[in-house]
Amino acid sequence: MAKMASSMRGLKMAAADGSFAVSETGGQALLVAIREMAKWVDDNLADLGTLAQQPALGTSHGAEAMKPYVQEVATDNEGFLTMLQQFRASLVDAEEGVLGAMDNYQSSELTIKGNFSA
């Protein structure tokens, strides 16, 4: 997940420094996908939060041994919920990067258009 977050920050930085541009059509398609992923995470994070609780596995020795492990798998530094929250945060950078890249494309188009209209 760290690589994905780094990639999204890189996308945002590339758009900020002008080295990445995307057309309105391409940008809108990317924004739809990013926003749908963000909505899915937002809509499901509360329900998935039950994974952070110890499951009701019973009182057998095996169940008692598994309860904390199952909870830890969901919530530790590399756990599913932790990764999902980091993924959600990376989508903010991705959206900002695409918006910046769309602005870059518009600026480039205006510059090119100006060269031909003179």
Short mmCIF file of C-alpha atoms in Angstrom, two decimals:
data_model
loop_
_atom_site.label_atom_id
_atom_site.label_comp_id
_atom_site.label_asym_id
_atom_site.label_seq_id
_atom_site.Cartn_x
_atom_site.Cartn_y
_atom_site.Cartn_z
CA MET A 1 0.00 0.00 0.00
CA ALA A 2 2.90 2.32 0.63
CA LYS A 3 3.83 2.01 -3.04
CA MET A 4 0.30 2.93 -4.11
CA ALA A 5 0.23 5.97 -1.82
CA SER A 6 3.63 6.99 -3.15
CA SER A 7 2.40 6.56 -6.72
CA MET A 8 -0.64 8.74 -6.09
CA ARG A 9 1.56 11.43 -4.52
CA GLY A 10 3.83 11.11 -7.56
CA LEU A 11 0.86 11.58 -9.88
CA LYS A 12 -0.14 14.67 -7.96
CA MET A 13 3.42 16.04 -8.05
CA ALA A 14 3.80 15.28 -11.76
CA ALA A 15 0.64 17.23 -12.48
CA ALA A 16 1.80 20.07 -10.22
CA ASP A 17 5.10 20.41 -12.06
CA GLY A 18 3.43 20.16 -15.47
CA SER A 19 4.94 16.86 -16.55
CA PHE A 20 1.58 15.10 -16.75
CA ALA A 21 -1.47 16.17 -18.70
CA VAL A 22 -4.76 14.50 -19.54
CA SER A 23 -7.66 15.56 -21.75
CA GLU A 24 -11.06 16.49 -20.38
CA THR A 25 -12.57 13.22 -21.60
CA GLY A 26 -9.79 11.07 -20.17
CA GLY A 27 -9.69 13.05 -16.96
CA GLN A 28 -13.43 12.76 -16.42
CA ALA A 29 -13.24 8.99 -16.89
CA LEU A 30 -10.46 8.79 -14.32
CA LEU A 31 -12.34 11.02 -11.90
CA VAL A 32 -15.46 8.86 -12.17
CA ALA A 33 -13.42 5.76 -11.32
CA ILE A 34 -11.59 7.46 -8.44
CA ARG A 35 -14.81 8.88 -6.99
CA GLU A 36 -16.63 5.56 -7.28
CA MET A 37 -13.79 3.82 -5.43
CA ALA A 38 -13.84 6.52 -2.74
CA LYS A 39 -17.62 6.20 -2.39
CA TRP A 40 -17.35 2.42 -2.03
CA VAL A 41 -14.77 2.77 0.72
CA ASP A 42 -16.81 5.46 2.48
CA ASP A 43 -20.01 3.42 2.21
CA ASN A 44 -18.42 0.22 3.48
CA LEU A 45 -15.85 1.32 6.03
CA ALA A 46 -18.37 1.47 8.88
CA ASP A 47 -19.65 -2.04 8.15
CA LEU A 48 -16.13 -3.34 7.76
CA GLY A 49 -15.29 -1.76 11.11
CA THR A 50 -16.78 -4.83 12.73
CA LEU A 51 -13.57 -6.57 11.67
CA ALA A 52 -11.79 -4.46 14.29
CA GLN A 53 -13.78 -6.21 17.01
CA GLN A 54 -12.95 -9.61 18.38
CA PRO A 55 -15.21 -12.11 16.63
CA ALA A 56 -17.67 -14.23 18.57
CA LEU A 57 -16.04 -17.58 17.92
CA GLY A 58 -17.11 -19.27 21.10
CA THR A 59 -15.24 -20.19 24.25
CA SER A 60 -13.21 -23.22 23.20
CA HIS A 61 -9.45 -23.10 23.61
CA GLY A 62 -9.02 -22.79 19.82
CA ALA A 63 -11.59 -20.00 19.58
CA GLU A 64 -9.97 -18.08 22.42
CA ALA A 65 -6.58 -18.42 20.72
CA MET A 66 -7.94 -17.19 17.36
CA LYS A 67 -9.98 -14.17 18.55
CA PRO A 68 -7.11 -11.71 19.01
CA TYR A 69 -5.35 -12.97 15.88
CA VAL A 70 -8.39 -12.39 13.67
CA GLN A 71 -8.78 -8.89 15.09
CA GLU A 72 -5.08 -8.12 14.64
CA VAL A 73 -5.12 -9.20 10.98
CA ALA A 74 -7.71 -6.50 10.34
CA THR A 75 -6.16 -3.69 12.36
CA ASP A 76 -2.38 -3.97 12.64
CA ASN A 77 -0.02 -1.80 10.56
CA GLU A 78 -0.50 -4.06 7.56
CA GLY A 79 -4.09 -5.02 8.34
CA PHE A 80 -7.00 -4.85 5.95
CA LEU A 81 -8.68 -1.87 7.61
CA THR A 82 -5.40 0.02 7.91
CA MET A 83 -4.66 -0.55 4.22
CA LEU A 84 -8.20 0.40 3.23
CA GLN A 85 -7.90 3.71 5.09
CA GLN A 86 -4.54 4.41 3.43
CA PHE A 87 -6.04 3.54 0.06
CA ARG A 88 -8.86 6.01 0.69
CA ALA A 89 -6.37 8.74 1.56
CA SER A 90 -4.40 8.02 -1.63
CA LEU A 91 -7.55 8.57 -3.68
CA VAL A 92 -7.53 12.23 -2.58
CA ASP A 93 -4.04 12.63 -4.07
CA ALA A 94 -5.13 10.78 -7.21
CA GLU A 95 -8.12 13.08 -7.69
CA GLU A 96 -6.01 16.19 -7.15
CA GLY A 97 -3.43 14.84 -9.59
CA VAL A 98 -6.00 14.20 -12.30
CA LEU A 99 -7.54 17.65 -11.82
CA GLY A 100 -4.08 19.22 -12.08
CA ALA A 101 -3.32 17.16 -15.19
CA MET A 102 -6.56 18.32 -16.77
CA ASP A 103 -5.55 21.93 -16.07
CA ASN A 104 -2.16 21.21 -17.66
CA TYR A 105 -3.86 19.86 -20.77
CA GLN A 106 -6.07 22.95 -21.03
CA SER A 107 -3.05 25.25 -20.67
CA SER A 108 -1.14 23.29 -23.28
CA GLU A 109 -4.09 23.43 -25.66
CA LEU A 110 -4.41 27.19 -25.24
CA THR A 111 -0.69 27.67 -25.87
CA ILE A 112 -0.77 25.53 -29.00
CA LYS A 113 -3.96 27.19 -30.22
CA GLY A 114 -2.36 30.60 -29.70
CA ASN A 115 0.60 29.58 -31.88
CA PHE A 116 -1.70 28.82 -34.81
CA SER A 117 -4.08 31.75 -34.52
CA ALA A 118 -1.43 34.45 -34.85
#
